[in-house]
Structures are given as C-alpha cells and as structure tokens.
mmCIF file of C-alpha atoms and ligand atoms in Angstrom:
data_model
loop_
_atom_site.group_PDB
_atom_site.id
_atom_site.type_symbol
_atom_site.label_atom_id
_atom_site.label_comp_id
_atom_site.label_asym_id
_atom_site.label_seq_id
_atom_site.Cartn_x
_atom_site.Cartn_y
_atom_site.Cartn_z
ATOM 1 C CA MET A 212 -39.506 59.822 -36.927
ATOM 2 C CA LEU A 213 -36.593 58.802 -39.267
ATOM 3 C CA ALA A 214 -38.498 59.125 -42.450
ATOM 4 C CA LEU A 215 -39.418 63.202 -41.091
ATOM 5 C CA SER A 216 -35.677 63.683 -40.081
ATOM 6 C CA ALA A 217 -34.533 62.465 -43.319
ATOM 7 C CA GLU A 218 -36.579 65.511 -44.949
ATOM 8 C CA GLY A 219 -36.217 67.941 -43.080
ATOM 9 C CA ILE A 220 -39.056 68.439 -41.738
ATOM 10 C CA LEU A 221 -36.927 67.473 -37.761
ATOM 11 C CA PRO A 222 -33.927 68.133 -37.620
ATOM 12 C CA LYS A 223 -31.125 65.538 -38.525
ATOM 13 C CA VAL A 224 -30.171 63.100 -36.907
ATOM 14 C CA ASP A 225 -26.512 61.894 -36.229
ATOM 15 C CA TYR A 226 -27.734 58.159 -36.152
ATOM 16 C CA ALA A 227 -30.625 55.753 -35.830
ATOM 17 C CA ILE A 228 -30.509 52.725 -33.394
ATOM 18 C CA PHE A 229 -32.438 49.990 -33.862
ATOM 19 C CA ALA A 230 -31.802 47.025 -30.749
ATOM 20 C CA ASP A 231 -32.356 44.102 -32.518
ATOM 21 C CA THR A 232 -33.627 41.063 -30.178
ATOM 22 C CA GLY A 233 -33.130 38.509 -32.823
ATOM 23 C CA TRP A 234 -36.791 37.280 -33.015
ATOM 24 C CA GLU A 235 -38.765 40.063 -34.831
ATOM 25 C CA PRO A 236 -40.653 38.795 -38.026
ATOM 26 C CA LYS A 237 -39.665 38.823 -40.815
ATOM 27 C CA ALA A 238 -41.686 41.425 -41.807
ATOM 28 C CA VAL A 239 -40.143 44.133 -39.670
ATOM 29 C CA TYR A 240 -36.473 43.186 -41.395
ATOM 30 C CA ALA A 241 -37.353 43.962 -44.271
ATOM 31 C CA HIS A 242 -38.788 47.311 -43.251
ATOM 32 C CA LEU A 243 -35.587 47.713 -41.807
ATOM 33 C CA ASP A 244 -33.636 47.038 -44.441
ATOM 34 C CA ARG A 245 -35.757 49.186 -47.035
ATOM 35 C CA LEU A 246 -35.853 52.163 -44.577
ATOM 36 C CA GLU A 247 -32.094 52.325 -44.217
ATOM 37 C CA ARG A 248 -31.708 51.402 -48.249
ATOM 38 C CA LYS A 249 -34.733 54.372 -49.097
ATOM 39 C CA ILE A 250 -34.441 56.828 -46.711
ATOM 40 C CA ALA A 251 -31.741 56.562 -43.899
ATOM 41 C CA LYS A 252 -28.957 56.397 -46.600
ATOM 42 C CA PRO A 253 -29.712 58.731 -48.981
ATOM 43 C CA ALA A 254 -29.852 61.475 -46.016
ATOM 44 C CA GLY A 255 -26.457 60.606 -45.072
ATOM 45 C CA ILE A 256 -28.189 58.480 -41.758
ATOM 46 C CA PRO A 257 -26.223 55.907 -40.650
ATOM 47 C CA VAL A 258 -28.944 53.413 -39.006
ATOM 48 C CA LEU A 259 -26.469 51.446 -36.081
ATOM 49 C CA ARG A 260 -28.253 48.316 -35.183
ATOM 50 C CA VAL A 261 -27.055 46.594 -31.689
ATOM 51 C CA SER A 262 -28.241 43.202 -29.989
ATOM 52 C CA SER A 263 -27.381 41.362 -26.394
ATOM 53 C CA GLY A 264 -28.103 38.451 -28.447
ATOM 54 C CA ASN A 265 -31.026 35.656 -29.223
ATOM 55 C CA ILE A 266 -34.229 36.180 -26.861
ATOM 56 C CA ARG A 267 -35.583 33.370 -28.213
ATOM 57 C CA LYS A 268 -32.499 30.809 -27.867
ATOM 58 C CA ASP A 269 -31.332 32.095 -25.212
ATOM 59 C CA ALA A 270 -34.769 31.444 -23.738
ATOM 60 C CA LEU A 271 -34.149 27.623 -24.692
ATOM 61 C CA ASN A 272 -30.368 27.344 -23.763
ATOM 62 C CA PRO A 273 -29.752 25.628 -20.185
ATOM 63 C CA GLU A 274 -26.701 27.350 -20.309
ATOM 64 C CA HIS A 275 -27.546 31.044 -20.923
ATOM 65 C CA ARG A 276 -28.972 33.649 -18.587
ATOM 66 C CA PHE A 277 -31.592 34.330 -19.281
ATOM 67 C CA ALA A 278 -33.526 37.931 -18.566
ATOM 68 C CA SER A 279 -36.568 36.896 -18.633
ATOM 69 C CA MET A 280 -39.809 37.430 -20.413
ATOM 70 C CA PRO A 281 -43.166 37.946 -19.477
ATOM 71 C CA LEU A 282 -44.627 34.889 -19.643
ATOM 72 C CA HIS A 283 -48.359 33.872 -18.374
ATOM 73 C CA VAL A 284 -48.343 31.310 -15.735
ATOM 74 C CA LEU A 285 -50.245 28.395 -14.350
ATOM 75 C CA ASN A 286 -48.995 28.414 -10.855
ATOM 76 C CA GLN A 287 -50.250 24.716 -9.436
ATOM 77 C CA ASP A 288 -53.039 25.644 -6.746
ATOM 78 C CA GLY A 289 -54.377 27.007 -10.374
ATOM 79 C CA ARG A 290 -53.996 30.431 -9.602
ATOM 80 C CA PRO A 291 -53.005 32.754 -12.815
ATOM 81 C CA GLY A 292 -49.369 34.391 -12.647
ATOM 82 C CA MET A 293 -46.971 36.142 -14.921
ATOM 83 C CA THR A 294 -42.842 35.721 -14.618
ATOM 84 C CA ARG A 295 -41.409 39.289 -14.595
ATOM 85 C CA ARG A 296 -40.557 41.202 -17.721
ATOM 86 C CA GLN A 297 -36.489 41.820 -18.130
ATOM 87 C CA CYS A 298 -36.327 41.598 -21.827
ATOM 88 C CA THR A 299 -36.723 44.885 -22.811
ATOM 89 C CA GLY A 300 -33.699 46.346 -20.317
ATOM 90 C CA GLU A 301 -30.990 43.391 -22.013
ATOM 91 C CA TYR A 302 -32.066 43.306 -24.946
ATOM 92 C CA LYS A 303 -33.147 46.525 -26.005
ATOM 93 C CA ILE A 304 -31.755 49.697 -23.390
ATOM 94 C CA LYS A 305 -28.820 47.742 -22.358
ATOM 95 C CA PRO A 306 -27.221 47.845 -25.851
ATOM 96 C CA ILE A 307 -28.353 50.555 -26.836
ATOM 97 C CA LYS A 308 -26.952 52.654 -23.782
ATOM 98 C CA LYS A 309 -24.183 50.624 -24.613
ATOM 99 C CA LYS A 310 -23.655 51.818 -28.267
ATOM 100 C CA VAL A 311 -23.933 55.667 -26.855
ATOM 101 C CA ARG A 312 -21.341 55.067 -24.721
ATOM 102 C CA GLU A 313 -19.496 54.196 -27.595
ATOM 103 C CA LEU A 314 -20.642 57.254 -29.691
ATOM 104 C CA LEU A 315 -19.787 59.649 -26.912
ATOM 105 C CA GLY A 316 -16.458 58.392 -27.272
ATOM 106 C CA HIS A 317 -16.570 56.645 -22.864
ATOM 107 C CA PRO A 318 -16.993 52.809 -23.181
ATOM 108 C CA TYR A 319 -18.295 51.137 -20.226
ATOM 109 C CA PRO A 320 -16.832 51.446 -17.268
ATOM 110 C CA GLN A 321 -15.368 54.544 -18.055
ATOM 111 C CA ARG A 322 -17.240 58.112 -16.537
ATOM 112 C CA ILE A 323 -19.137 60.198 -18.604
ATOM 113 C CA PRO A 324 -18.276 63.719 -17.870
ATOM 114 C CA LYS A 325 -21.477 65.699 -16.829
ATOM 115 C CA ASN A 326 -22.113 67.482 -19.328
ATOM 116 C CA LYS A 327 -21.885 65.054 -22.184
ATOM 117 C CA PHE A 328 -24.758 63.571 -22.698
ATOM 118 C CA VAL A 329 -26.926 62.763 -26.481
ATOM 119 C CA GLU A 330 -30.130 63.407 -26.898
ATOM 120 C CA GLN A 331 -32.461 60.832 -27.941
ATOM 121 C CA TRP A 332 -35.834 61.247 -29.826
ATOM 122 C CA VAL A 333 -38.273 58.276 -28.967
ATOM 123 C CA GLY A 334 -41.210 58.412 -31.496
ATOM 124 C CA ILE A 335 -44.556 58.156 -29.170
ATOM 125 C CA SER A 336 -47.245 59.896 -30.428
ATOM 126 C CA THR A 337 -49.887 62.417 -28.423
ATOM 127 C CA ASP A 338 -52.706 59.603 -27.869
ATOM 128 C CA GLU A 339 -49.475 57.720 -25.796
ATOM 129 C CA PHE A 340 -48.252 60.648 -24.216
ATOM 130 C CA HIS A 341 -48.851 58.652 -21.099
ATOM 131 C CA ARG A 342 -45.798 56.579 -22.085
ATOM 132 C CA ALA A 343 -43.384 59.390 -22.376
ATOM 133 C CA LYS A 344 -40.317 59.236 -19.924
ATOM 134 C CA ASP A 345 -37.305 60.472 -19.548
ATOM 135 C CA ALA A 346 -33.990 58.720 -19.350
ATOM 136 C CA ASP A 347 -32.641 56.300 -15.974
ATOM 137 C CA VAL A 348 -29.252 58.240 -16.887
ATOM 138 C CA LYS A 349 -27.849 61.632 -17.731
ATOM 139 C CA TYR A 350 -25.567 60.941 -20.598
ATOM 140 C CA MET A 351 -29.362 60.421 -21.896
ATOM 141 C CA ARG A 352 -31.750 63.053 -22.475
ATOM 142 C CA ASN A 353 -35.192 61.920 -23.775
ATOM 143 C CA ARG A 354 -37.429 63.704 -27.123
ATOM 144 C CA HIS A 355 -40.371 63.198 -27.670
ATOM 145 C CA PRO A 356 -40.175 64.736 -31.449
ATOM 146 C CA LEU A 357 -44.089 63.497 -32.660
ATOM 147 C CA ILE A 358 -45.708 65.149 -29.326
ATOM 148 C CA GLU A 359 -43.676 68.413 -29.911
ATOM 149 C CA LEU A 360 -45.646 67.988 -33.365
ATOM 150 C CA GLY A 361 -49.019 67.061 -32.046
ATOM 151 C CA TRP A 362 -48.638 64.319 -34.368
ATOM 152 C CA THR A 363 -51.311 61.299 -33.381
ATOM 153 C CA ARG A 364 -51.838 57.893 -33.833
ATOM 154 C CA THR A 365 -53.454 58.589 -36.984
ATOM 155 C CA ASP A 366 -51.535 61.378 -38.414
ATOM 156 C CA CYS A 367 -48.011 59.166 -37.811
ATOM 157 C CA VAL A 368 -50.077 56.198 -39.988
ATOM 158 C CA ARG A 369 -51.178 58.878 -42.601
ATOM 159 C CA TYR A 370 -47.862 60.161 -43.274
ATOM 160 C CA LEU A 371 -46.050 57.239 -43.207
ATOM 161 C CA ALA A 372 -48.646 55.437 -46.497
ATOM 162 C CA SER A 373 -48.062 58.821 -48.176
ATOM 163 C CA ILE A 374 -44.440 58.301 -48.554
ATOM 164 C CA GLY A 375 -45.233 55.028 -49.292
ATOM 165 C CA LEU A 376 -44.737 53.044 -46.188
ATOM 166 C CA GLY A 377 -48.333 52.347 -45.675
ATOM 167 C CA ASN A 378 -47.634 48.942 -44.529
ATOM 168 C CA THR A 379 -45.007 49.577 -41.555
ATOM 169 C CA PRO A 380 -44.991 46.569 -39.785
ATOM 170 C CA LYS A 381 -45.161 46.474 -35.701
ATOM 171 C CA SER A 382 -41.967 45.741 -34.580
ATOM 172 C CA SER A 383 -41.853 43.686 -31.633
ATOM 173 C CA CYS A 384 -40.381 39.987 -30.594
ATOM 174 C CA LEU A 385 -42.467 37.537 -32.736
ATOM 175 C CA GLY A 386 -43.748 35.550 -29.518
ATOM 176 C CA CYS A 387 -43.875 38.661 -27.711
ATOM 177 C CA PRO A 388 -46.643 37.189 -24.722
ATOM 178 C CA PHE A 389 -48.063 40.339 -24.741
ATOM 179 C CA HIS A 390 -49.575 40.229 -28.061
ATOM 180 C CA GLY A 391 -53.272 40.465 -27.821
ATOM 181 C CA ASN A 392 -55.339 37.772 -30.235
ATOM 182 C CA GLN A 393 -55.263 39.987 -33.362
ATOM 183 C CA GLN A 394 -51.704 39.827 -33.539
ATOM 184 C CA TRP A 395 -51.654 35.796 -32.734
ATOM 185 C CA ARG A 396 -53.815 35.384 -35.915
ATOM 186 C CA ASN A 397 -52.089 37.975 -37.807
ATOM 187 C CA ILE A 398 -49.336 35.865 -37.082
ATOM 188 C CA ARG A 399 -51.259 32.065 -37.691
ATOM 189 C CA ASP A 400 -52.449 33.172 -40.823
ATOM 190 C CA THR A 401 -50.921 35.449 -42.755
ATOM 191 C CA SER A 402 -47.302 33.409 -42.296
ATOM 192 C CA PRO A 403 -47.055 29.958 -41.816
ATOM 193 C CA GLN A 404 -43.717 29.246 -41.030
ATOM 194 C CA GLU A 405 -43.534 31.948 -38.372
ATOM 195 C CA TRP A 406 -46.747 30.167 -36.550
ATOM 196 C CA GLU A 407 -44.891 26.790 -36.204
ATOM 197 C CA ASP A 408 -41.583 28.959 -34.932
ATOM 198 C CA VAL A 409 -44.126 30.392 -32.585
ATOM 199 C CA VAL A 410 -46.389 26.897 -31.359
ATOM 200 C CA ALA A 411 -42.930 25.010 -30.874
ATOM 201 C CA PHE A 412 -41.398 28.275 -29.014
ATOM 202 C CA ASP A 413 -44.405 27.826 -26.386
ATOM 203 C CA ALA A 414 -44.501 24.604 -26.205
ATOM 204 C CA ALA A 415 -40.379 24.756 -24.917
ATOM 205 C CA ILE A 416 -41.592 26.940 -22.913
ATOM 206 C CA ARG A 417 -43.765 24.905 -20.335
ATOM 207 C CA GLN A 418 -42.055 24.434 -17.472
ATOM 208 C CA GLY A 419 -40.444 27.400 -17.392
ATOM 209 C CA ASN A 420 -36.493 28.868 -18.859
ATOM 210 C CA ALA A 421 -34.199 26.796 -19.470
ATOM 211 C CA ARG A 422 -31.135 27.472 -17.837
ATOM 212 C CA ALA A 423 -33.698 27.783 -14.178
ATOM 213 C CA ASN A 424 -34.876 24.075 -14.750
ATOM 214 C CA ALA A 425 -31.115 23.158 -15.888
ATOM 215 C CA SER A 426 -29.623 25.203 -12.168
ATOM 216 C CA GLY A 427 -32.684 23.155 -10.482
ATOM 217 C CA ASN A 428 -35.081 26.313 -9.810
ATOM 218 C CA ARG A 429 -38.311 24.613 -11.620
ATOM 219 C CA LEU A 430 -41.027 26.782 -12.423
ATOM 220 C CA LEU A 431 -43.745 25.625 -9.785
ATOM 221 C CA GLY A 432 -46.764 25.660 -12.369
ATOM 222 C CA GLN A 433 -46.641 25.738 -16.176
ATOM 223 C CA ALA A 434 -46.267 28.801 -18.295
ATOM 224 C CA PHE A 435 -47.573 29.966 -21.842
ATOM 225 C CA LEU A 436 -47.463 32.877 -24.814
ATOM 226 C CA HIS A 437 -51.084 33.457 -24.560
ATOM 227 C CA ARG A 438 -52.834 35.046 -21.663
ATOM 228 C CA SER A 439 -55.781 32.420 -21.219
ATOM 229 C CA ARG A 440 -52.552 29.817 -20.028
ATOM 230 C CA VAL A 441 -53.624 27.377 -22.914
ATOM 231 C CA PRO A 442 -51.106 25.976 -25.730
ATOM 232 C CA LEU A 443 -51.200 28.347 -28.213
ATOM 233 C CA ASP A 444 -51.746 26.217 -31.087
ATOM 234 C CA GLN A 445 -55.173 25.505 -29.038
ATOM 235 C CA ALA A 446 -56.053 28.904 -27.380
ATOM 236 C CA PRO A 447 -58.667 30.958 -28.278
ATOM 237 C CA ILE A 448 -56.999 33.323 -30.804
ATOM 238 C CA ASP A 449 -59.920 33.665 -33.072
ATOM 239 C CA HIS A 450 -62.006 35.494 -30.279
ATOM 240 C CA VAL A 451 -62.383 39.156 -30.703
ATOM 241 C CA THR A 452 -61.384 40.767 -27.645
ATOM 242 C CA ALA A 453 -63.341 43.980 -26.695
ATOM 243 C CA ALA A 454 -60.036 46.076 -26.282
ATOM 244 C CA GLU A 455 -59.312 44.640 -30.375
ATOM 245 C CA TRP A 456 -62.931 46.182 -30.429
ATOM 246 C CA ALA A 457 -62.003 49.462 -29.335
ATOM 247 C CA ALA A 458 -58.798 49.800 -30.493
ATOM 248 C CA ARG A 459 -60.574 49.133 -33.966
ATOM 249 C CA GLN A 460 -63.006 51.947 -33.962
ATOM 250 C CA GLN A 461 -60.298 54.236 -32.687
ATOM 251 C CA GLU A 462 -57.730 52.984 -36.151
ATOM 252 C CA LEU A 463 -60.387 53.726 -38.639
ATOM 253 C CA ASP A 464 -61.348 56.994 -37.090
ATOM 254 C CA PRO A 465 -60.846 59.181 -39.059
ATOM 255 C CA ALA A 466 -62.507 56.772 -42.118
ATOM 256 C CA GLU A 467 -60.102 58.033 -44.973
ATOM 257 C CA VAL A 468 -57.076 55.993 -43.121
ATOM 258 C CA ALA A 469 -55.968 53.461 -45.956
ATOM 259 C CA GLU A 470 -56.976 49.900 -45.773
ATOM 260 C CA GLU A 471 -53.899 48.584 -45.874
ATOM 261 C CA LEU A 472 -53.053 50.177 -42.327
ATOM 262 C CA GLU A 473 -56.037 48.689 -40.457
ATOM 263 C CA GLU A 474 -53.323 46.014 -39.181
ATOM 264 C CA GLY A 475 -51.689 49.102 -37.181
ATOM 265 C CA VAL A 476 -54.000 47.960 -34.707
ATOM 266 C CA VAL A 477 -51.446 45.893 -33.000
ATOM 267 C CA ASP A 478 -49.361 47.594 -30.656
ATOM 268 C CA GLY A 479 -45.546 47.396 -30.561
ATOM 269 C CA CYS A 480 -42.931 46.912 -27.884
ATOM 270 C CA SER A 481 -40.329 50.396 -28.155
ATOM 271 C CA PRO A 482 -37.187 50.573 -25.591
ATOM 272 C CA TRP A 483 -38.434 53.335 -23.306
ATOM 273 C CA ALA A 484 -42.177 53.321 -24.439
ATOM 274 C CA CYS A 485 -42.588 49.391 -23.999
ATOM 275 C CA ARG A 486 -46.174 47.976 -24.119
ATOM 276 C CA GLY A 487 -45.636 45.557 -21.382
ATOM 277 C CA ASP A 488 -45.646 49.198 -19.409
ATOM 278 C CA ALA A 489 -49.544 49.098 -19.672
ATOM 279 C CA GLU A 490 -50.332 45.732 -18.851
ATOM 280 C CA PRO A 491 -50.350 45.487 -14.868
ATOM 281 C CA VAL A 492 -47.292 43.052 -14.291
ATOM 282 C CA GLN A 493 -48.398 40.367 -11.263
ATOM 283 C CA ASP A 494 -46.479 39.402 -8.791
ATOM 284 C CA ASP A 495 -44.495 35.860 -9.493
ATOM 285 C CA PHE A 496 -46.940 33.089 -8.201
ATOM 286 C CA GLY A 497 -44.539 30.129 -6.755
ATOM 287 C CA LEU A 498 -41.317 31.516 -9.609
ATOM 288 C CA ALA A 499 -38.196 30.239 -9.129
ATOM 289 C CA SER A 500 -35.800 33.106 -10.315
HETATM 290 S S1 SF4 B 712 -41.489 42.187 -27.358
HETATM 291 FE FE1 SF4 B 712 -42.042 41.409 -25.484
HETATM 292 S S2 SF4 B 712 -40.397 39.573 -25.643
HETATM 293 FE FE2 SF4 B 712 -39.407 41.245 -26.910
HETATM 294 S S3 SF4 B 712 -38.742 42.453 -25.508
HETATM 295 FE FE3 SF4 B 712 -39.936 43.828 -25.365
HETATM 296 S S4 SF4 B 712 -41.556 42.769 -24.399
HETATM 297 FE FE4 SF4 B 712 -39.543 41.387 -24.201
#
C-alpha cells in the first residue's frame, strides 16, 4: 500500500507506521530500511517506527510484566493447551494507538473530540477479506484499500515483483508460535544465527515466562514454540502439512508468479489482522496468569 500510495495509484498517505516488537527477522528490518529509502522518502511519506519494547527480552525478564505470546502448552496430565495471546495488542496495537493520538494532538489520557479521527489503511487482500475489521476506537477508522481495488494476494505479489520488491519478507516475530513448519525450516535453512536464537528462546520458555515464575505463578506444564510440543531443535519441522500443501497450490497458481516469491506462502502478523485470529486459541489449561 505504501508503494501504491507513493506511485499515486492510491491517494498519498500522511504517514506509514511500523510497530516493532523488537524481534523481527533481519530481513524484515532490511526491507523496511529499503522501503523507506527507495519509496517512502522520495514520495515525502514519513515512516514512523513505534514500539512497546522487545518481546523476546520481556518474556525472559523476571522484572517485566509480560504480555504473553500464544505458546503451545503440554499440561501435567498430558493435555495440550495454549497460553493466551496478548502480544499483538501490547506490542503492535498499543504503540500504534499511542502514536495516532499524538498525531491527532491528543496524547493519552486526553479526550479526543468526537469528530477527530484518522483513516487507517490495513493491507488485507480479497482472499482474506474475513480478517478485515473495524478499529475498536472512534479516533481510528479502518479502510482496506486492497479489497477496494479488488486485489488478490497474487495481484499484490505480482505488483511487488514488478517494482523490484519480489523478495518482500513477511513481518512477524522471529519466534512466533504461530509459525508453520515452512517458516521454521526457512529460519533453520537460511539463517543459522536466527535459528540458534529461536532454539535458545524455546528452551528458555519451557517453564513459561520469567515474571510468572519469579512471582510464584508457575506454569503447571511445559511451554513450546512448535505446535508438536517438542523442543524446537527436535520438532518435526521437515514434515509438510496438508495445510502447507494447500497453501503452496494456491500460491503457485497462476504459474507465472515468480519463483522467488514462493516464500510468500508464510503468513505474517499484522496489528489489525493478526493471523492468530485464524488459529483456534484454546482456554488456558492449568495456567497461572
Ligand atoms: S508475530 Fe506472533 S509473537 Fe509476534 S506479536 Fe504477532 S502473534 Fe505475537
């Protein structure tokens, strides 16, 4: 959408906002720098980077109140569960709202006059229109320009390739428990350092987050990043799931989609369309909050 706006295909936006969880893959930060330098700056669109902290550090810091990631849990009685997902709200939506309030001239806790609002564009394509939602505050009104253009995911991918951004990576935390096997394999096979990082994090959260442990609210079970509930470096990530096959078929049709974009199968985490919404998050089983 930023490129479409910069090119004048969509109206010019006043700002682009990136909510940084502090734990994106290197490729995402490099891409953001490139977008800013080559597209946003020349078009006079400021890219605002906002943050509530570093999700990885916070999870491991016993002093820090941690907004939990959706970890896969194996309870003491062997039943599977999942911790509640609070991270998108804390690390993405909250800092964006804070910035928007500042831009409107009414930082928290000031009241915002009724008729003052921003129009916020959310980049959802027609094949995921069910993720399009209204904002939950009156000072932000969501629009979905890609849906209005009638663009599918393939249209977006083709457009990105046409402007030299065919290798656009998906934004999401490096160690997001919603990753599918393809994303885990991609980290393991292309970035040994980042793989080491996620494997170490996975081991460190086995007993839950550090603050809960320090305060005596221990997790009554074990937590894992991989959905198999097996330590990440032993998890069956080479298994190609039925969902992955289906996604591959969808992605590679039509066949002219550039091969380099095949990695685009992986989902990202967007503040108002987090893929966590597609995941049936179960109740906490025996979890201390
Ligand atoms: S990418 Fe995953 S871990 Fe990161 S904020 Fe989104 S849901 Fe949470």
